[in-house]
Amino acid sequence: MFEDIGNLFQGFSVALQPFNIGVMFLGIILGVIIGVLPGLGGANGVAILLPLTFSMSPTSAIIMLSCIYWGALFGGAITSILFNIPGEPWSVATTFDGHPMAQKGKAGEALTAAFTSSFVGALFAVIMITLVAPLVAKFALKFGPAEQFSVYFLAFCSFVGMSKEPPFKTVASMFIGFALAAVGLDTMTGQLRLTFGFEPLLGGFDFLIAVIGLFGIGEILLTIEEGLAFKGGKARINLKVVIQTWKELPKYWVTSLRSCLIGVWMGISPAGATPASFMSYGIAKRTSKTGHKFGTGEIEGVVAPETAAHAAGTAALLPMLALGVPGSPTAAVLLGGLLIWGLQPGPLLFVEQKEFVWGLIASMYLGNVVGLIVVLTCVPLFAAILRIPFSIIAPVILVICAIGAYTVHNSVFDVVMMLVFGVLGYILKKTNYPLAPLVLAIVLGDKAEENFRQSLLASQGGLSIFWSNGLVSTIMALGLIALFWPLIGAAWSRLRPAPASA
Amino acid sequence: MDRQKTKNVQLREKNAMTRTISSLSLTAVAAASALCLLTSAPAQAAWEPTRPVEFIIPAGTGGGADQMARTIQGIITKHNLMKQPMVVINKSGGAGGEGFLDVKNASGNPHKIVITLSNLFTTPLATGIPFNWKDLTPVAMLALDEFVLWVNAEKPYKTATEYVEAAKAANGAFKMGGTGSKQEDQIVTEAIQKSSGAKFIYIPQRGGGAVAVQLVGNHIDSSVNNPIEAVAQWRGGALRPLCVFDSKPLPYADKIADGKSWGDIPTCKSQGLDVEYLMLRGIFMPKGVTQEQVDFYIDLFKKVRETPEWKTLMNEGAFNTTFMTGAEYAKWVENEEKRHADLMKDAGFLANQ
Amino acid sequence: MSEHAEGAAGSGPSHRAVEAGVAIAIGIFAAIVIYGSIKVGTGWGAEGPKAGFFPFYVGIAILISSVVNLGLVLLSKEPDHLFAEWSQLRMVMSVVIPTAIYVGFIPFIGIYIPSMILIGFFMRWLGKYGVPMIAAVAIGVPVAFFIVFERWFLVPLPKGPVEYWLGF
């Protein structure tokens, strides 16, 4: 333990070398740009910039790449809040309250809350990595297909059953998402399905295409219909907003802590940042005193998903370092990087490459501090974007959306689909179909199905595999509780007619 | 500036040498031009890319093909082997079908190359996607990827024979994990079943890394991971290699774990498991390109193979470093296609079966 | 979201008609999914559930919910209101149609030139800007994207004959 702390300080001295600090700033700025541009995801960005780092030392290289990753995590929130376009999958849940806040003229507050929460989540995860890395790494190994499925099950259950929209519309919306997720190659049988011999459908529907269309283009169409201006142009654009928001944030420490734990768990398991953000938002909505106001611009609705997403994104690096298993696509690309620099990820990395590992961990602390400083100083700048006249910003957003849709698979067909989803998003929103369940189902649908079928293969068809050990049973039970929470809540309040003034 | 020019000329000289058999007169010309430094380009100036080269990966980010392609991109950038940038693009949809169709439809485009794995054969056969390797121009075989039978190190099996006996005794309850369905890992599994008579439940996963972890976590009983996918877990003492699916032991003598090297792993054949399988890691171009253009890339990859980074990768992943080009390569691919068609037909993996 | 349309003076499609249309469209989508699933097999094969097993039941669930939704719309006693005024829909279409044309041009002349035209068109039509301003933004933005994507990140975007002629 003491030795570890010594190593960490050693790591700080490596990360604090002027060259490495410079590399950190560069990485964060590139990362924010990557996070802002939809389609250019963290994985993509890191992969693209990987060759740049071959001439650096492994430690500088991983500092740069992990900073790109932090930057992308920070950056994903910006377009979600300002334009309702999630630049990254895990920022979808941030749009639910972040964008309404921006529409109310509180873009600065929303951005500050998002960035600060991201920082808190990441910091929590890094501390976990520093203190309990080997222990936590073992935990990740316990997740076989059945356990993975139970995690997705929990993610769905904690998010569904709480929307205000008519239940059958929610069901329709979610199952449309599942159907879209099923298009393309079925991993389990290696067969094509629902493609009807149409080549552009081979790759299936990427979730980003749907999100850019449903949320981004749909929002522009709604704005056009209601008049020709983005609301929220009067957002305050000075740095005072940061301090004021900070005064408000400590109130939500319970939500914050819960989201940190959810995030770290999901990052390690490794289900990833996206289910973490949805799950955290869903649970916060249920347990918050102002839960009924979620979706109208509650700051807590920004804190919950952002904290969880960033904690998960950070924690996902742990299994990569300790086991050589990537917890996220970005981690997978970083893993490739390790090999090229002549380092072998895996159980021995902590022993054989102390300088590298602790340099990386130290850079996680410093990178996030640098990131927070960079993005917070830019809050006024970002908020000022909303003051650009609609007639300029709208077509530019259309172009960004088209580029984003194209870069996902380098396919023009995706751009066409984006527009189709845009019109669909407009109509569905106006007819009261909730869009979030659809998106959640596209993101997690095929993975959940895959794990479900892997489990059944392993058990030769027996459903009892989902109750076969303590871990999987607990998660499944949590899922069921979450699913029937409204009923349980109703029963509870009947038992205790006068609820204690909570 | 002058030095730069000399370097270019020398480079061209090198190209020319490797290209022609009767290189004497050419070398003389090149040497002469290198000396006087006045003539800008010899008449036989080799073709060079005039715009960024797209490098298609018919697989997702983070996998074996992706790692190799990105290493190549890094090597080319670092050593300045090409004037135009190389752009790596993943097109993994439909088990890579998306990427192959993209190259097929780019007929005549010399600025597009694709790295292939066994899905060059398995994808069209298993899914019926309208594509065949004959729609492409073979450039070069970079290496062959080995397959190794792995078990969890906590398990008592020390040899493949012991393991197969245990699998037989378990009466089909043993689980074999692998990447994808009806692809190389499942083909190897089928071949093991056929050769040994043991039955396995094959559980497809998304990628080789995930398979190795499932094996470490004891969620499956064995895997046929490529060396690079499982080496970290071997070194960490979590996995044990039992045998390699090649005709002779691997030529790598560096100690990896427990005082053993890749070379110490016996062949499966010597263990009574008569299965051999190697996976192609090769480069193709679209149809309708000129021989000059193909030669440029052959030469490029020859230079890549000379770099220390490439050698590290080969060493790390215990690759079989056979290099082939031209007719020899095309012939090899043709044989391999037949072999896959037979294997997959036997296993019932064909799309229209 | 749609309260503003209620009691508005103008005319337009009725909300109920649009709701019914959406429910029917979702039903058709469900039918396609079910058909596609049956084609690949919905039963339980040697490898566990077949490829169509899961989407088949998903399709059934969509079909049932769309029937319920349709029933709810048709039986609803609530007074109908406007989905949107025609003038509003005209505005929406005036974004959708140029964007559709924009997307249609991308495969043939690349993404950069259509982007310039799209931005210029909107600035002229909605913002009534002068030529210098339009030229600056409409040319500047795509060029900036070109530098960021093609040069920095080496991500190729669709290019057409003009870019080819310029040597990119």
PDB file of N, CA and C in Angstrom, chain A residues 47 51 54 141-145 147 185 187-190 192 199 202-203 323 325 332-333 336 339-340 344-348 352 409-410 446 450 454 457-458 460, chain B residues 61-62 67 70-71 73-74 78 89 91 93-95 97-98 101 127 129-130 175 181-182 201-206 213-214 216-217 219 231-233 235-236 316:
ATOM      1  N   ALA A  47      -8.205   5.978 -32.215  1.00  0.00           N
ATOM      2  CA  ALA A  47      -7.643   5.151 -33.286  1.00  0.00           C
ATOM      3  C   ALA A  47      -6.971   6.016 -34.336  1.00  0.00           C
ATOM      4  N   PRO A  51      -1.389   6.713 -34.507  1.00  0.00           N
ATOM      5  CA  PRO A  51      -0.088   6.742 -35.180  1.00  0.00           C
ATOM      6  C   PRO A  51       0.751   7.968 -34.807  1.00  0.00           C
ATOM      7  N   PHE A  54       3.478   7.282 -32.058  1.00  0.00           N
ATOM      8  CA  PHE A  54       4.505   6.250 -32.135  1.00  0.00           C
ATOM      9  C   PHE A  54       5.893   6.785 -31.880  1.00  0.00           C
ATOM     10  N   LEU A 141     -13.927 -10.556 -13.682  1.00  0.00           N
ATOM     11  CA  LEU A 141     -13.879 -11.908 -14.254  1.00  0.00           C
ATOM     12  C   LEU A 141     -15.134 -12.715 -13.948  1.00  0.00           C
ATOM     13  N   LYS A 142     -15.879 -12.293 -12.943  1.00  0.00           N
ATOM     14  CA  LYS A 142     -17.065 -13.062 -12.557  1.00  0.00           C
ATOM     15  C   LYS A 142     -18.202 -12.910 -13.555  1.00  0.00           C
ATOM     16  N   PHE A 143     -18.036 -11.960 -14.508  1.00  0.00           N
ATOM     17  CA  PHE A 143     -19.143 -11.676 -15.417  1.00  0.00           C
ATOM     18  C   PHE A 143     -19.113 -12.535 -16.671  1.00  0.00           C
ATOM     19  N   GLY A 144     -19.886 -13.616 -16.645  1.00  0.00           N
ATOM     20  CA  GLY A 144     -20.102 -14.426 -17.837  1.00  0.00           C
ATOM     21  C   GLY A 144     -21.336 -13.910 -18.552  1.00  0.00           C
ATOM     22  N   PRO A 145     -21.773 -14.622 -19.605  1.00  0.00           N
ATOM     23  CA  PRO A 145     -22.933 -14.155 -20.366  1.00  0.00           C
ATOM     24  C   PRO A 145     -24.173 -13.915 -19.496  1.00  0.00           C
ATOM     25  N   GLU A 147     -24.442 -13.157 -16.326  1.00  0.00           N
ATOM     26  CA  GLU A 147     -24.273 -11.971 -15.498  1.00  0.00           C
ATOM     27  C   GLU A 147     -24.379 -10.706 -16.350  1.00  0.00           C
ATOM     28  N   LEU A 185     -26.130  -8.691 -39.252  1.00  0.00           N
ATOM     29  CA  LEU A 185     -25.626 -10.038 -39.000  1.00  0.00           C
ATOM     30  C   LEU A 185     -25.977 -10.483 -37.582  1.00  0.00           C
ATOM     31  N   THR A 187     -24.831 -12.401 -34.669  1.00  0.00           N
ATOM     32  CA  THR A 187     -23.533 -12.942 -34.238  1.00  0.00           C
ATOM     33  C   THR A 187     -23.618 -14.401 -33.836  1.00  0.00           C
ATOM     34  N   MET A 188     -24.749 -14.800 -33.302  1.00  0.00           N
ATOM     35  CA  MET A 188     -24.836 -16.136 -32.749  1.00  0.00           C
ATOM     36  C   MET A 188     -24.899 -17.209 -33.814  1.00  0.00           C
ATOM     37  N   THR A 189     -25.569 -16.933 -34.935  1.00  0.00           N
ATOM     38  CA  THR A 189     -25.667 -17.957 -35.972  1.00  0.00           C
ATOM     39  C   THR A 189     -24.875 -17.570 -37.219  1.00  0.00           C
ATOM     40  N   GLY A 190     -24.329 -16.367 -37.243  1.00  0.00           N
ATOM     41  CA  GLY A 190     -23.606 -15.926 -38.428  1.00  0.00           C
ATOM     42  C   GLY A 190     -24.502 -15.756 -39.643  1.00  0.00           C
ATOM     43  N   LEU A 192     -27.527 -13.567 -41.824  1.00  0.00           N
ATOM     44  CA  LEU A 192     -28.072 -12.222 -41.993  1.00  0.00           C
ATOM     45  C   LEU A 192     -29.560 -12.265 -41.705  1.00  0.00           C
ATOM     46  N   GLU A 199     -27.989  -4.403 -49.601  1.00  0.00           N
ATOM     47  CA  GLU A 199     -26.611  -4.333 -49.106  1.00  0.00           C
ATOM     48  C   GLU A 199     -26.351  -3.269 -48.035  1.00  0.00           C
ATOM     49  N   LEU A 202     -26.484  -4.315 -44.375  1.00  0.00           N
ATOM     50  CA  LEU A 202     -25.579  -5.325 -43.805  1.00  0.00           C
ATOM     51  C   LEU A 202     -25.067  -4.927 -42.431  1.00  0.00           C
ATOM     52  N   GLY A 203     -24.716  -3.664 -42.293  1.00  0.00           N
ATOM     53  CA  GLY A 203     -24.113  -3.198 -41.048  1.00  0.00           C
ATOM     54  C   GLY A 203     -25.140  -2.917 -39.969  1.00  0.00           C
ATOM     55  N   LEU A 323      -6.162  -6.765 -16.813  1.00  0.00           N
ATOM     56  CA  LEU A 323      -6.466  -8.066 -17.411  1.00  0.00           C
ATOM     57  C   LEU A 323      -6.162  -8.121 -18.901  1.00  0.00           C
ATOM     58  N   VAL A 325      -8.277  -6.843 -20.904  1.00  0.00           N
ATOM     59  CA  VAL A 325      -9.618  -6.898 -21.487  1.00  0.00           C
ATOM     60  C   VAL A 325     -10.127  -5.500 -21.622  1.00  0.00           C
ATOM     61  N   ALA A 332     -10.317  -0.671 -26.120  1.00  0.00           N
ATOM     62  CA  ALA A 332      -9.808  -1.692 -27.047  1.00  0.00           C
ATOM     63  C   ALA A 332      -8.743  -1.107 -27.960  1.00  0.00           C
ATOM     64  N   VAL A 333      -8.983   0.114 -28.416  1.00  0.00           N
ATOM     65  CA  VAL A 333      -8.006   0.738 -29.299  1.00  0.00           C
ATOM     66  C   VAL A 333      -6.745   1.097 -28.527  1.00  0.00           C
ATOM     67  N   GLY A 336      -4.559  -1.804 -28.287  1.00  0.00           N
ATOM     68  CA  GLY A 336      -3.747  -1.989 -29.478  1.00  0.00           C
ATOM     69  C   GLY A 336      -2.501  -1.124 -29.397  1.00  0.00           C
ATOM     70  N   LEU A 339       0.349  -2.541 -27.293  1.00  0.00           N
ATOM     71  CA  LEU A 339       1.125  -3.568 -27.977  1.00  0.00           C
ATOM     72  C   LEU A 339       2.153  -2.944 -28.905  1.00  0.00           C
ATOM     73  N   ILE A 340       1.730  -1.864 -29.582  1.00  0.00           N
ATOM     74  CA  ILE A 340       2.641  -1.252 -30.542  1.00  0.00           C
ATOM     75  C   ILE A 340       3.819  -0.601 -29.825  1.00  0.00           C
ATOM     76  N   GLN A 344       2.979  -5.081 -22.861  1.00  0.00           N
ATOM     77  CA  GLN A 344       1.963  -6.107 -22.930  1.00  0.00           C
ATOM     78  C   GLN A 344       0.953  -5.901 -21.816  1.00  0.00           C
ATOM     79  N   PRO A 345      -0.295  -5.589 -22.153  1.00  0.00           N
ATOM     80  CA  PRO A 345      -1.278  -5.431 -21.104  1.00  0.00           C
ATOM     81  C   PRO A 345      -1.510  -6.780 -20.452  1.00  0.00           C
ATOM     82  N   GLY A 346      -1.999  -6.778 -19.249  1.00  0.00           N
ATOM     83  CA  GLY A 346      -2.250  -8.045 -18.586  1.00  0.00           C
ATOM     84  C   GLY A 346      -1.800  -7.983 -17.155  1.00  0.00           C
ATOM     85  N   PRO A 347      -1.969  -9.100 -16.457  1.00  0.00           N
ATOM     86  CA  PRO A 347      -1.722  -9.116 -15.015  1.00  0.00           C
ATOM     87  C   PRO A 347      -0.328  -8.646 -14.638  1.00  0.00           C
ATOM     88  N   LEU A 348       0.643  -8.780 -15.545  1.00  0.00           N
ATOM     89  CA  LEU A 348       2.003  -8.451 -15.165  1.00  0.00           C
ATOM     90  C   LEU A 348       2.392  -7.010 -15.423  1.00  0.00           C
ATOM     91  N   GLU A 352       5.691  -5.258 -14.105  1.00  0.00           N
ATOM     92  CA  GLU A 352       6.842  -5.056 -14.976  1.00  0.00           C
ATOM     93  C   GLU A 352       7.001  -3.620 -15.445  1.00  0.00           C
ATOM     94  N   HIS A 409     -20.132   4.882 -40.485  1.00  0.00           N
ATOM     95  CA  HIS A 409     -19.797   3.704 -41.297  1.00  0.00           C
ATOM     96  C   HIS A 409     -19.255   4.077 -42.671  1.00  0.00           C
ATOM     97  N   ASN A 410     -18.927   5.341 -42.882  1.00  0.00           N
ATOM     98  CA  ASN A 410     -18.549   5.812 -44.205  1.00  0.00           C
ATOM     99  C   ASN A 410     -19.583   5.406 -45.243  1.00  0.00           C
ATOM    100  N   ASP A 446     -29.037  -5.519 -29.096  1.00  0.00           N
ATOM    101  CA  ASP A 446     -28.368  -6.693 -29.670  1.00  0.00           C
ATOM    102  C   ASP A 446     -27.418  -7.325 -28.666  1.00  0.00           C
ATOM    103  N   GLU A 450     -27.669 -11.108 -27.434  1.00  0.00           N
ATOM    104  CA  GLU A 450     -26.510 -11.976 -27.595  1.00  0.00           C
ATOM    105  C   GLU A 450     -26.168 -12.698 -26.286  1.00  0.00           C
ATOM    106  N   GLN A 454     -26.255 -16.589 -25.510  1.00  0.00           N
ATOM    107  CA  GLN A 454     -25.035 -17.283 -25.068  1.00  0.00           C
ATOM    108  C   GLN A 454     -25.312 -18.056 -23.783  1.00  0.00           C
ATOM    109  N   LEU A 457     -27.288 -21.121 -24.545  1.00  0.00           N
ATOM    110  CA  LEU A 457     -26.436 -22.128 -25.171  1.00  0.00           C
ATOM    111  C   LEU A 457     -25.656 -22.881 -24.103  1.00  0.00           C
ATOM    112  N   ALA A 458     -25.086 -22.102 -23.172  1.00  0.00           N
ATOM    113  CA  ALA A 458     -24.263 -22.709 -22.132  1.00  0.00           C
ATOM    114  C   ALA A 458     -25.091 -23.624 -21.249  1.00  0.00           C
ATOM    115  N   GLN A 460     -27.810 -25.052 -22.199  1.00  0.00           N
ATOM    116  CA  GLN A 460     -28.585 -25.928 -23.079  1.00  0.00           C
ATOM    117  C   GLN A 460     -30.083 -25.685 -22.913  1.00  0.00           C
TER     118      GLN A 460
ATOM    119  N   THR B  61     -13.005  -2.260 -34.557  1.00  0.00           N
ATOM    120  CA  THR B  61     -11.829  -1.689 -33.909  1.00  0.00           C
ATOM    121  C   THR B  61     -11.389  -2.594 -32.762  1.00  0.00           C
ATOM    122  N   GLY B  62     -10.083  -2.758 -32.598  1.00  0.00           N
ATOM    123  CA  GLY B  62      -9.554  -3.502 -31.455  1.00  0.00           C
ATOM    124  C   GLY B  62      -9.257  -4.960 -31.740  1.00  0.00           C
ATOM    125  N   GLN B  67      -5.646  -4.314 -35.283  1.00  0.00           N
ATOM    126  CA  GLN B  67      -4.348  -4.038 -34.659  1.00  0.00           C
ATOM    127  C   GLN B  67      -3.242  -4.053 -35.695  1.00  0.00           C
ATOM    128  N   ARG B  70      -3.487  -1.032 -38.095  1.00  0.00           N
ATOM    129  CA  ARG B  70      -3.081   0.222 -37.467  1.00  0.00           C
ATOM    130  C   ARG B  70      -1.582   0.244 -37.178  1.00  0.00           C
ATOM    131  N   THR B  71      -1.009  -0.920 -36.910  1.00  0.00           N
ATOM    132  CA  THR B  71       0.443  -0.971 -36.758  1.00  0.00           C
ATOM    133  C   THR B  71       1.103  -0.618 -38.082  1.00  0.00           C
ATOM    134  N   GLN B  73      -0.123   1.165 -40.495  1.00  0.00           N
ATOM    135  CA  GLN B  73      -0.300   2.601 -40.724  1.00  0.00           C
ATOM    136  C   GLN B  73       0.746   3.384 -39.927  1.00  0.00           C
ATOM    137  N   GLY B  74       0.940   2.972 -38.677  1.00  0.00           N
ATOM    138  CA  GLY B  74       1.915   3.652 -37.830  1.00  0.00           C
ATOM    139  C   GLY B  74       3.322   3.516 -38.380  1.00  0.00           C
ATOM    140  N   LYS B  78       5.606   6.556 -39.490  1.00  0.00           N
ATOM    141  CA  LYS B  78       6.819   6.820 -38.724  1.00  0.00           C
ATOM    142  C   LYS B  78       8.066   6.772 -39.613  1.00  0.00           C
ATOM    143  N   ILE B  89      -9.890   2.638 -42.325  1.00  0.00           N
ATOM    144  CA  ILE B  89     -11.347   2.691 -42.188  1.00  0.00           C
ATOM    145  C   ILE B  89     -11.886   1.312 -41.808  1.00  0.00           C
ATOM    146  N   LYS B  91     -14.821  -1.272 -41.726  1.00  0.00           N
ATOM    147  CA  LYS B  91     -16.147  -1.568 -42.275  1.00  0.00           C
ATOM    148  C   LYS B  91     -16.472  -2.996 -41.904  1.00  0.00           C
ATOM    149  N   GLY B  93     -19.494  -4.368 -40.905  1.00  0.00           N
ATOM    150  CA  GLY B  93     -20.870  -4.864 -41.024  1.00  0.00           C
ATOM    151  C   GLY B  93     -20.949  -6.161 -41.808  1.00  0.00           C
ATOM    152  N   GLY B  94     -21.896  -7.016 -41.420  1.00  0.00           N
ATOM    153  CA  GLY B  94     -22.105  -8.273 -42.125  1.00  0.00           C
ATOM    154  C   GLY B  94     -20.872  -9.149 -42.138  1.00  0.00           C
ATOM    155  N   ALA B  95     -20.232  -9.336 -40.963  1.00  0.00           N
ATOM    156  CA  ALA B  95     -19.019 -10.148 -40.827  1.00  0.00           C
ATOM    157  C   ALA B  95     -17.945  -9.708 -41.815  1.00  0.00           C
ATOM    158  N   GLY B  97     -18.492  -8.258 -44.691  1.00  0.00           N
ATOM    159  CA  GLY B  97     -19.036  -8.182 -46.041  1.00  0.00           C
ATOM    160  C   GLY B  97     -19.098  -6.752 -46.554  1.00  0.00           C
ATOM    161  N   GLU B  98     -19.426  -5.846 -45.653  1.00  0.00           N
ATOM    162  CA  GLU B  98     -19.512  -4.430 -45.980  1.00  0.00           C
ATOM    163  C   GLU B  98     -18.185  -3.917 -46.560  1.00  0.00           C
ATOM    164  N   LEU B 101     -17.413  -5.585 -50.021  1.00  0.00           N
ATOM    165  CA  LEU B 101     -18.252  -5.033 -51.092  1.00  0.00           C
ATOM    166  C   LEU B 101     -17.760  -3.653 -51.484  1.00  0.00           C
ATOM    167  N   THR B 127     -22.902 -16.363 -45.423  1.00  0.00           N
ATOM    168  CA  THR B 127     -24.009 -15.409 -45.462  1.00  0.00           C
ATOM    169  C   THR B 127     -24.623 -15.254 -46.838  1.00  0.00           C
ATOM    170  N   ILE B 129     -23.479 -13.271 -49.054  1.00  0.00           N
ATOM    171  CA  ILE B 129     -23.198 -11.925 -49.563  1.00  0.00           C
ATOM    172  C   ILE B 129     -22.465 -12.074 -50.895  1.00  0.00           C
ATOM    173  N   PRO B 130     -22.944 -11.380 -51.942  1.00  0.00           N
ATOM    174  CA  PRO B 130     -22.410 -11.619 -53.296  1.00  0.00           C
ATOM    175  C   PRO B 130     -21.000 -11.086 -53.466  1.00  0.00           C
ATOM    176  N   LYS B 175     -17.603 -26.526 -23.010  1.00  0.00           N
ATOM    177  CA  LYS B 175     -17.920 -25.353 -23.811  1.00  0.00           C
ATOM    178  C   LYS B 175     -16.664 -24.789 -24.452  1.00  0.00           C
ATOM    179  N   SER B 181     -19.598 -16.581 -35.453  1.00  0.00           N
ATOM    180  CA  SER B 181     -20.252 -17.836 -35.766  1.00  0.00           C
ATOM    181  C   SER B 181     -19.936 -18.223 -37.202  1.00  0.00           C
ATOM    182  N   LYS B 182     -19.680 -19.500 -37.444  1.00  0.00           N
ATOM    183  CA  LYS B 182     -19.357 -20.023 -38.772  1.00  0.00           C
ATOM    184  C   LYS B 182     -18.118 -19.342 -39.332  1.00  0.00           C
ATOM    185  N   ILE B 201     -19.922 -27.664 -26.914  1.00  0.00           N
ATOM    186  CA  ILE B 201     -20.913 -26.623 -27.161  1.00  0.00           C
ATOM    187  C   ILE B 201     -20.121 -25.404 -27.592  1.00  0.00           C
ATOM    188  N   TYR B 202     -20.354 -24.934 -28.829  1.00  0.00           N
ATOM    189  CA  TYR B 202     -19.593 -23.778 -29.296  1.00  0.00           C
ATOM    190  C   TYR B 202     -20.344 -22.501 -28.932  1.00  0.00           C
ATOM    191  N   ILE B 203     -19.669 -21.598 -28.196  1.00  0.00           N
ATOM    192  CA  ILE B 203     -20.310 -20.344 -27.787  1.00  0.00           C
ATOM    193  C   ILE B 203     -19.625 -19.167 -28.460  1.00  0.00           C
ATOM    194  N   PRO B 204     -20.332 -18.515 -29.424  1.00  0.00           N
ATOM    195  CA  PRO B 204     -19.712 -17.417 -30.155  1.00  0.00           C
ATOM    196  C   PRO B 204     -19.631 -16.153 -29.302  1.00  0.00           C
ATOM    197  N   GLN B 205     -18.516 -15.433 -29.422  1.00  0.00           N
ATOM    198  CA  GLN B 205     -18.334 -14.163 -28.733  1.00  0.00           C
ATOM    199  C   GLN B 205     -18.015 -13.103 -29.781  1.00  0.00           C
ATOM    200  N   ARG B 206     -17.971 -11.845 -29.342  1.00  0.00           N
ATOM    201  CA  ARG B 206     -17.720 -10.753 -30.290  1.00  0.00           C
ATOM    202  C   ARG B 206     -16.282 -10.683 -30.756  1.00  0.00           C
ATOM    203  N   VAL B 213     -10.955 -13.744 -21.965  1.00  0.00           N
ATOM    204  CA  VAL B 213     -11.399 -13.388 -20.619  1.00  0.00           C
ATOM    205  C   VAL B 213     -12.453 -14.357 -20.105  1.00  0.00           C
ATOM    206  N   GLN B 214     -13.348 -14.775 -20.988  1.00  0.00           N
ATOM    207  CA  GLN B 214     -14.355 -15.748 -20.568  1.00  0.00           C
ATOM    208  C   GLN B 214     -13.671 -17.041 -20.113  1.00  0.00           C
ATOM    209  N   VAL B 216     -10.563 -17.184 -18.817  1.00  0.00           N
ATOM    210  CA  VAL B 216      -9.940 -16.895 -17.525  1.00  0.00           C
ATOM    211  C   VAL B 216     -10.995 -16.952 -16.422  1.00  0.00           C
ATOM    212  N   GLY B 217     -12.188 -16.444 -16.691  1.00  0.00           N
ATOM    213  CA  GLY B 217     -13.266 -16.435 -15.711  1.00  0.00           C
ATOM    214  C   GLY B 217     -13.969 -17.777 -15.579  1.00  0.00           C
ATOM    215  N   HIS B 219     -15.896 -19.305 -17.601  1.00  0.00           N
ATOM    216  CA  HIS B 219     -17.243 -19.386 -18.151  1.00  0.00           C
ATOM    217  C   HIS B 219     -17.280 -20.321 -19.359  1.00  0.00           C
ATOM    218  N   VAL B 231      -1.825 -14.232 -25.154  1.00  0.00           N
ATOM    219  CA  VAL B 231      -0.467 -14.296 -24.611  1.00  0.00           C
ATOM    220  C   VAL B 231      -0.363 -13.606 -23.244  1.00  0.00           C
ATOM    221  N   ALA B 232      -1.094 -12.482 -23.090  1.00  0.00           N
ATOM    222  CA  ALA B 232      -1.007 -11.749 -21.823  1.00  0.00           C
ATOM    223  C   ALA B 232      -1.501 -12.614 -20.671  1.00  0.00           C
ATOM    224  N   GLN B 233      -2.555 -13.382 -20.919  1.00  0.00           N
ATOM    225  CA  GLN B 233      -3.119 -14.226 -19.866  1.00  0.00           C
ATOM    226  C   GLN B 233      -2.220 -15.435 -19.584  1.00  0.00           C
ATOM    227  N   ARG B 235       1.109 -15.296 -19.853  1.00  0.00           N
ATOM    228  CA  ARG B 235       2.189 -14.734 -19.035  1.00  0.00           C
ATOM    229  C   ARG B 235       1.725 -14.503 -17.604  1.00  0.00           C
ATOM    230  N   GLY B 236       0.477 -14.107 -17.457  1.00  0.00           N
ATOM    231  CA  GLY B 236      -0.045 -13.851 -16.132  1.00  0.00           C
ATOM    232  C   GLY B 236      -0.389 -15.108 -15.364  1.00  0.00           C
ATOM    233  N   GLU B 316       5.723 -10.922 -30.912  1.00  0.00           N
ATOM    234  CA  GLU B 316       4.701 -10.818 -29.870  1.00  0.00           C
ATOM    235  C   GLU B 316       3.555 -11.798 -30.139  1.00  0.00           C
TER     236      GLU B 316
END
